[in-house]
Short mmCIF file of C-alpha atoms in Angstrom, two decimals:
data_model
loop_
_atom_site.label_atom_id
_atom_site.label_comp_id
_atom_site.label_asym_id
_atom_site.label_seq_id
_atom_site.Cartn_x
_atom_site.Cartn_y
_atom_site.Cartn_z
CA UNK A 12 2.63 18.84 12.63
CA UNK A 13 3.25 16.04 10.25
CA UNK A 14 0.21 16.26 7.20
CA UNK A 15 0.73 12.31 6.57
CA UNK A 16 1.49 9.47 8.70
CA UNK A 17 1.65 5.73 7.40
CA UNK A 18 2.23 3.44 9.84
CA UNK A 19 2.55 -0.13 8.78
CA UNK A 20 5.36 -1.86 7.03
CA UNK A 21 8.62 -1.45 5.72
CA UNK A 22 10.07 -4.73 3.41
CA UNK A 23 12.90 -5.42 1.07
CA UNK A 24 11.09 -6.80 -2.33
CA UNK A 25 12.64 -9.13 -4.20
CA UNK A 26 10.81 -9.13 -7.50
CA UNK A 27 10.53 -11.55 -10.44
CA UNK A 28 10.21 -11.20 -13.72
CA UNK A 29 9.23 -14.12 -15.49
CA UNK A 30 7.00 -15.03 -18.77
CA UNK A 31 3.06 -15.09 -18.00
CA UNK A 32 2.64 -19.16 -18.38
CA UNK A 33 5.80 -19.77 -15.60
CA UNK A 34 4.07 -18.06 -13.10
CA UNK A 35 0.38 -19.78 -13.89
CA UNK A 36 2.74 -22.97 -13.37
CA UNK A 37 3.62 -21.60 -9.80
CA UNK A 38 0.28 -20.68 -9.04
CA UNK A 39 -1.07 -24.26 -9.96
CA UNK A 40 2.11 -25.86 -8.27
CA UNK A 41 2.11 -24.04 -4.78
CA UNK A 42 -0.38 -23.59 -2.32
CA UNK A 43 0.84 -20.75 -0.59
CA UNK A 44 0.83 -18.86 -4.01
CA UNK A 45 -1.26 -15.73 -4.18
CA UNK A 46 -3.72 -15.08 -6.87
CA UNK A 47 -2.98 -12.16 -9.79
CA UNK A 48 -3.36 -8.88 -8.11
CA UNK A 49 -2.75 -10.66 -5.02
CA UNK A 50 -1.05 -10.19 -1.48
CA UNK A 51 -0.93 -12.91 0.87
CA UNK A 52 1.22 -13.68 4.01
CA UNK A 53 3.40 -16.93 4.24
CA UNK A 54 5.81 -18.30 7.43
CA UNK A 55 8.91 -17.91 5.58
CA UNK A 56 10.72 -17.98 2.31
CA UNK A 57 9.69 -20.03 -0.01
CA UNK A 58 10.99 -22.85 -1.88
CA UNK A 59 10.45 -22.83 -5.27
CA UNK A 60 12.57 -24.29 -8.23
CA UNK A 61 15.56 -22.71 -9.80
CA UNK A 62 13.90 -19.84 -11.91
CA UNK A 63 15.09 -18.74 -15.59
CA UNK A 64 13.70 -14.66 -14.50
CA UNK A 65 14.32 -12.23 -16.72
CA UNK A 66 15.23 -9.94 -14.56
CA UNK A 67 15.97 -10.52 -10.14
CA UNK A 68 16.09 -6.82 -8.21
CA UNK A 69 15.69 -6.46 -4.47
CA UNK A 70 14.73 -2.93 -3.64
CA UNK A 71 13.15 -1.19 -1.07
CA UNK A 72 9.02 -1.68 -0.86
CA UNK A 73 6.40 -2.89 1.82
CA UNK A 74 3.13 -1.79 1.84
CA UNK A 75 3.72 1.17 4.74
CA UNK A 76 6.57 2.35 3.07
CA UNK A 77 5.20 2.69 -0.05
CA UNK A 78 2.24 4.47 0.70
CA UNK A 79 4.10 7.07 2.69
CA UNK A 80 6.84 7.67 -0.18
CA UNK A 81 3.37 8.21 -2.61
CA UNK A 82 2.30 10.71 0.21
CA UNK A 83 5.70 12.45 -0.01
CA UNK A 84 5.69 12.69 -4.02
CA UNK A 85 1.83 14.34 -3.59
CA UNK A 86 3.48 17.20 -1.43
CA UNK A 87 2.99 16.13 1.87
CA UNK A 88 4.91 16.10 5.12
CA UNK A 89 4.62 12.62 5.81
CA UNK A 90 6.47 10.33 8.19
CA UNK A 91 6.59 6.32 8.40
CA UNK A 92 6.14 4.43 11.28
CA UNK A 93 7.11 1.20 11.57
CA UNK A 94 10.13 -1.56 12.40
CA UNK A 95 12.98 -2.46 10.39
CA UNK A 96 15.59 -5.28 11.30
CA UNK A 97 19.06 -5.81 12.33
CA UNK A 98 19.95 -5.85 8.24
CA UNK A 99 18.17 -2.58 7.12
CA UNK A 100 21.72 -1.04 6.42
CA UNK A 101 22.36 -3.70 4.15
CA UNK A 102 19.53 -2.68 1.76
CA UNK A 103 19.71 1.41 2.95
CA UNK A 104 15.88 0.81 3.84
CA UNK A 105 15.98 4.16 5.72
CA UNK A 106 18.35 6.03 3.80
CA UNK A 107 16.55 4.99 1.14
CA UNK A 108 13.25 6.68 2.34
CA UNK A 109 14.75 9.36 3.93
CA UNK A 110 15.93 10.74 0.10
CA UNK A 111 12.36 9.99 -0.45
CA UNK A 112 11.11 12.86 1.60
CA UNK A 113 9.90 10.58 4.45
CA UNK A 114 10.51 11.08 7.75
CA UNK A 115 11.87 7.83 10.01
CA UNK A 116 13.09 9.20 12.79
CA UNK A 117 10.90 7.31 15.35
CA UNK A 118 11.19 4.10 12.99
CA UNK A 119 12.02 1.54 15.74
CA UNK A 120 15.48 -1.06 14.99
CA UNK A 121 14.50 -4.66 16.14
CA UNK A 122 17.98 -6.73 16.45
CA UNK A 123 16.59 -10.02 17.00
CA UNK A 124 14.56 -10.09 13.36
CA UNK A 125 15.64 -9.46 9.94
CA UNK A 126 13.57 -6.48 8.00
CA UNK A 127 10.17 -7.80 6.22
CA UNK A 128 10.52 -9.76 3.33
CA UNK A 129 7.95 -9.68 -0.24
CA UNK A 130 8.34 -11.93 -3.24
CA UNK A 131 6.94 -10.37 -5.88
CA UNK A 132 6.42 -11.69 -9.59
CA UNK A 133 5.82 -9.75 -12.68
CA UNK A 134 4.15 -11.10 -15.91
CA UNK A 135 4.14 -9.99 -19.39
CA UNK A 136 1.97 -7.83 -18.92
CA UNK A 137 2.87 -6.27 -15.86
CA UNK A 138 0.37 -7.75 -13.53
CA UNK A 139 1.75 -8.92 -9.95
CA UNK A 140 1.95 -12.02 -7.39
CA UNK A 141 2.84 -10.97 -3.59
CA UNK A 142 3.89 -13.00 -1.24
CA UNK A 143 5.36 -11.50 2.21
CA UNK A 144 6.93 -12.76 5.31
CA UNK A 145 6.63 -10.47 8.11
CA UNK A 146 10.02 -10.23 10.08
CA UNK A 147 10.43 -7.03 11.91
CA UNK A 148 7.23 -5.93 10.58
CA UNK A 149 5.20 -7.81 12.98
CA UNK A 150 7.29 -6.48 16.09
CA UNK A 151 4.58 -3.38 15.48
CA UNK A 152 2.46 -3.78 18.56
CA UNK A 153 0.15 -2.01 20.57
CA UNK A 154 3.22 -0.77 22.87
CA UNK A 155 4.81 0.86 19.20
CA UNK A 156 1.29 2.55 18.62
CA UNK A 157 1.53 4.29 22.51
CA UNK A 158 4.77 5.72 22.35
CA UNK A 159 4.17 7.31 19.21
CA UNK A 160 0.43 7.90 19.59
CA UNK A 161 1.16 11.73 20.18
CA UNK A 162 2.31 11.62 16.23
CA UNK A 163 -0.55 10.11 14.39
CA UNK A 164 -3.16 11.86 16.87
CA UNK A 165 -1.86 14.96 15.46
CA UNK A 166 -1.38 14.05 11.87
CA UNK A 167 -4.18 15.23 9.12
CA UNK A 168 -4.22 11.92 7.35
CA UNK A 169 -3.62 8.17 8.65
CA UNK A 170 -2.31 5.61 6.31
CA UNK A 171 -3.09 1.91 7.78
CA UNK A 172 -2.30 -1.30 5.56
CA UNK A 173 -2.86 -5.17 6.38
CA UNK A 174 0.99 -6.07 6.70
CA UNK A 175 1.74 -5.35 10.07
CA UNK A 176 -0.34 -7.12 12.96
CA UNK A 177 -4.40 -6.37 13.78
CA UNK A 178 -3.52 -5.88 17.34
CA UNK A 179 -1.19 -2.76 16.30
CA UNK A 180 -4.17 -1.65 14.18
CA UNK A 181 -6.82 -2.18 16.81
CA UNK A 182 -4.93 -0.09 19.06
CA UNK A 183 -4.90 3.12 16.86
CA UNK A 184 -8.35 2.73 16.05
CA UNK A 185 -9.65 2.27 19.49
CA UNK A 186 -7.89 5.39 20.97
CA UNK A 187 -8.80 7.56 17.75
CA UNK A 188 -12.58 6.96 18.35
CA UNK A 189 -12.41 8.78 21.41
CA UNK A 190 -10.60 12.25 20.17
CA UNK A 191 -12.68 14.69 19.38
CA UNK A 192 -9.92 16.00 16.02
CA UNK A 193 -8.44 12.79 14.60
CA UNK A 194 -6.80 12.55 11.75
CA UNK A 195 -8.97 11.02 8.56
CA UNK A 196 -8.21 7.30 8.06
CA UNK A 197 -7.67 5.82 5.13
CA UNK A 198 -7.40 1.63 5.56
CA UNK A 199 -6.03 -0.15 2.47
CA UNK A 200 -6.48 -4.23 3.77
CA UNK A 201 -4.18 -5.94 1.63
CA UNK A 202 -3.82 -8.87 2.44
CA UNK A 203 -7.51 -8.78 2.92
CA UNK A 204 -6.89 -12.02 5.72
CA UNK A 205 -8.13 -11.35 8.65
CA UNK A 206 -8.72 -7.36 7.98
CA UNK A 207 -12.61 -7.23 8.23
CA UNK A 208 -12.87 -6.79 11.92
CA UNK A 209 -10.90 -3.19 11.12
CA UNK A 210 -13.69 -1.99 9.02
CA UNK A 211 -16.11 -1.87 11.62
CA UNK A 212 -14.04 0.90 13.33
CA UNK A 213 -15.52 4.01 13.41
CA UNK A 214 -12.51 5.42 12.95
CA UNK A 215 -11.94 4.21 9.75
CA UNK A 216 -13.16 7.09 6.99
CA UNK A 217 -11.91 5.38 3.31
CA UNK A 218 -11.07 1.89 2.80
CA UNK A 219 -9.25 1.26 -0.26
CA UNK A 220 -9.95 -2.58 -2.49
CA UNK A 221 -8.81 -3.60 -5.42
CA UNK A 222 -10.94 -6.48 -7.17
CA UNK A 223 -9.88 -9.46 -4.92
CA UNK A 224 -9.77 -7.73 -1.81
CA UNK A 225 -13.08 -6.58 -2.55
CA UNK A 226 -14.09 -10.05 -3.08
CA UNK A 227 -12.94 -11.28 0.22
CA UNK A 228 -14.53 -8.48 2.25
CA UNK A 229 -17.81 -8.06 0.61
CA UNK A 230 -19.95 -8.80 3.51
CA UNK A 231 -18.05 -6.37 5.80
CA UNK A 232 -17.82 -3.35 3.57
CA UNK A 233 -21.91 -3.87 3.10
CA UNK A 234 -21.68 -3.23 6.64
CA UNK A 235 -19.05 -0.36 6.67
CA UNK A 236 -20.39 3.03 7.65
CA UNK A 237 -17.78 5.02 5.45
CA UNK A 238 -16.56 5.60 2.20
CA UNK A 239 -15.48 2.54 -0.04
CA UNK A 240 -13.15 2.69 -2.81
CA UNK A 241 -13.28 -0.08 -5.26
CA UNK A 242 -10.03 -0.11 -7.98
CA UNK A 243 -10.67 -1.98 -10.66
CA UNK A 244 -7.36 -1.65 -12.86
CA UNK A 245 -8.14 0.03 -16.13
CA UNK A 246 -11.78 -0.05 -15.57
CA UNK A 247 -13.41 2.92 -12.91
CA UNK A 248 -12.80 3.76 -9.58
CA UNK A 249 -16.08 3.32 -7.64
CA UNK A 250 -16.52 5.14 -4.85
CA UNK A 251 -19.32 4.42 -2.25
CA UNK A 252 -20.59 5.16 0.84
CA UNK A 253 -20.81 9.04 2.02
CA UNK A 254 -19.83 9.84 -1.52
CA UNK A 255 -20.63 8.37 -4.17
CA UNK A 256 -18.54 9.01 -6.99
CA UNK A 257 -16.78 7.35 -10.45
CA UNK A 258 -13.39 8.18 -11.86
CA UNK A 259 -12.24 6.95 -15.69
CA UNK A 260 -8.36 5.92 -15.48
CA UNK A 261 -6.11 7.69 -18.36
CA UNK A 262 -4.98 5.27 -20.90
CA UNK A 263 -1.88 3.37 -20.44
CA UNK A 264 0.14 0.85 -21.36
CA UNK A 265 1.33 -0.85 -17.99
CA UNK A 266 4.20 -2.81 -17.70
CA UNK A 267 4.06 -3.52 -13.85
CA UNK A 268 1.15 -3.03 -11.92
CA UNK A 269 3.02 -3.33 -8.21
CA UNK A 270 2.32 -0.27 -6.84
CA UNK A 271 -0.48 1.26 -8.34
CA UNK A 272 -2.55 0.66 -5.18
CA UNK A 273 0.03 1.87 -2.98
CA UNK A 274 0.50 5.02 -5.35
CA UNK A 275 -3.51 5.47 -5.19
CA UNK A 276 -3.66 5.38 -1.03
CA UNK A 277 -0.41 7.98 -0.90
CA UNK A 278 -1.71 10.41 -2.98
CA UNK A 279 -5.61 10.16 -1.72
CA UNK A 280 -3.95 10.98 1.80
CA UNK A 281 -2.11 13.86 0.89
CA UNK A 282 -4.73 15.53 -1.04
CA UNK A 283 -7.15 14.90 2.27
CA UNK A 284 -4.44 15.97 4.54
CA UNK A 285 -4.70 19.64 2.24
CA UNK A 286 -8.47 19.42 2.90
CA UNK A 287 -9.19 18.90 -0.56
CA UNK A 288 -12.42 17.17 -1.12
CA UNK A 289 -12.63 13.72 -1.35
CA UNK A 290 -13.91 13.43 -5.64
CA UNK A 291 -10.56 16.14 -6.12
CA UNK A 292 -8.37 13.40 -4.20
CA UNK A 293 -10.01 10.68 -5.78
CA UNK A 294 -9.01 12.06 -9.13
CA UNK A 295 -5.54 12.67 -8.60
CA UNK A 296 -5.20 9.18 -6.54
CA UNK A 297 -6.94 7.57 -10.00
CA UNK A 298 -4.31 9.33 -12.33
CA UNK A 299 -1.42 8.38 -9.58
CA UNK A 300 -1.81 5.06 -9.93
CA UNK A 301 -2.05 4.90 -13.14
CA UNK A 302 0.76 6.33 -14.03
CA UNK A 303 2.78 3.94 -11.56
CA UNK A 304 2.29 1.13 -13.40
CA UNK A 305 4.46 2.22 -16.73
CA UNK A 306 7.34 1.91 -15.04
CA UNK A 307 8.84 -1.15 -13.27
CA UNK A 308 8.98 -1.00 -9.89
CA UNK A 309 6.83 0.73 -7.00
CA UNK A 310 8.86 3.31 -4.95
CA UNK A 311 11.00 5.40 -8.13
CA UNK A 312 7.83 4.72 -10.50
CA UNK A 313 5.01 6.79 -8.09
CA UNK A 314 5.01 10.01 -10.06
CA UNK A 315 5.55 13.48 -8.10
CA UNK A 316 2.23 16.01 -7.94
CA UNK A 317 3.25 18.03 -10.90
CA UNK A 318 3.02 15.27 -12.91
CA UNK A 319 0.13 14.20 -11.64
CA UNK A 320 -1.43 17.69 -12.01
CA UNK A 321 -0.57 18.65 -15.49
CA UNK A 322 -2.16 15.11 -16.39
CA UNK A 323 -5.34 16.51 -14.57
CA UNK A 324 -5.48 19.67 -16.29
CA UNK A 325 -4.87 18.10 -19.33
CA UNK A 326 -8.44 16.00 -18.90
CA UNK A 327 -9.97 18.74 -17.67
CA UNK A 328 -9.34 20.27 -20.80
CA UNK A 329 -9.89 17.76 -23.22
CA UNK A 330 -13.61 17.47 -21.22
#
């Protein structure tokens, strides 16, 4: 039995570095262009002018992806789930989490898309702009979520995201209310667009905001009958709901802030999937994500559990 499944989406990022006051220019200049700490969906790549970066990678991200690879690092047997396009080889998106300790064996191939796109930028201070374009992603339907229903029914933990489509998500949900085991849910909706409907699923356990996505969804998480976790970067995690619960971030100096949210989800599933309780996961999730962000990137940053452990014991000791 798989301890972890994430099903959601797998993208090639293509991030940006660029000073603080070029991307404020963007974000004044373009529409389309999310807010700091932001993920939002647009129809396809954008134009924007020729760019003085400091720095252009494409590597391997998307939210789904992500989250299961943070899983992984935290000791879990965890498997993505998900669809990847007809240039996946080109960027080793599976190989890539395959020596990531993810299995992607049912991953699904869809020839007539290219894999899922993000456009991520990176300020000064390592705070980040998202933009993604779904390609194969959205190709995750309710007909993915039957044939591999048997797999997340019998996971321990369920990793859902807001980057593949609400039908696909829907789906899940509405056969996992009627099991009498399911696995325990944990729903991070970013983008927060058109998530809210998901957190009236009984289904759902956790859902997982940062600041903005909090913002967007305050009336429905009012309503929500579970627990909510509110990130807040360096300030405390707030947990509410059937626990309620605060966690001070260690001290550090970030210089990309990417995947700290992805980081936090991974590890908070894998610790659940162990049957830890949920102020132990929150803990470790807290430290995890903090300790993503001094490092650029998202998937090589996300530290493994021993790291995150001796940091733990280390607090503990210091009281």
């Amino acid at each position: 039995m798989t301890d972890v499944v994430s099903l959601g989406s797998a993208n090639v990022d293509r991030t940006r570095y660029l000073p603080t006051d070029r991307i404020r220019d963007l974000e004044t200049r373009y529409d389309w262009f999310p807010a700091a700490g932001e993920t939002v969906r647009i129809d396809g790549s954008p134009e924007l002018p020729t760019l003085e970066v400091e720095r252009d990678e494409s590597v391997v991200g998307g939210k789904g992806a992500n989250q299961a690879v943070a899983a992984a690092r935290a000791g879990a047997e965890t498997a993505f789930l998900g669809c990847v396009g007809s240039d996946e080889a080109e960027f080793g998106v599976l190989e890539t989490l395959a020596d990531r300790g993810v299995a992607v064996d049912h991953v699904a191939a869809v020839a007539d898309r290219e894999t899922g796109k993000a456009y991520v930028f990176v300020d000064d201070a390592g705070e980040s702009w998202i933009a993604i374009v779904g390609g194969a992603n959205d190709a995750v339907d309710g007909a993915y979520v039957d044939r591999h229903y048997d797999r997340i029914r019998t996971a321990d933990a369920l990793l859902l995201q807001n980057e593949i489509s609400v039908a696909a998500m829907e789906r899940v949900l509405e056969r996992l209310e009627d099991e009498p085991t399911r696995p325990t849910v944990v729903f991070n909706p970013a983008p927060a667009d058109g998530a809210g409907p998901l957190c009236s699923r009984s289904a759902v356990d956790i859902v997982v905001v940062n600041e903005t996505e909090h913002a967007a969804l305050e009336k429905q998480l009012a309503d929500f009958d579970g627990t909510v976790v509110r990130t807040q970067g360096a300030d405390d995690v707030v947990a509410t709901g059937a626990v309620d619960y605060q966690v001070t971030p260690p001290v550090v100096e970030p210089v990309d802030t990417t995947g700290a949210g992805d980081a936090f989800c991974g590890t908070l599933a894998a610790l659940m999937s162990e049957g830890e309780g949920l102020e132990r996961a929150l803990e470790a999730a807290t430290v995890a994500g903090s300790l993503a962000t001094v490092t650029e990137g998202v998937q090589h940053a996300i530290p493994d559990r021993e790291t995150v452990e001796r940091v733990l014991e280390n607090r503990a000791r210091d009281g």
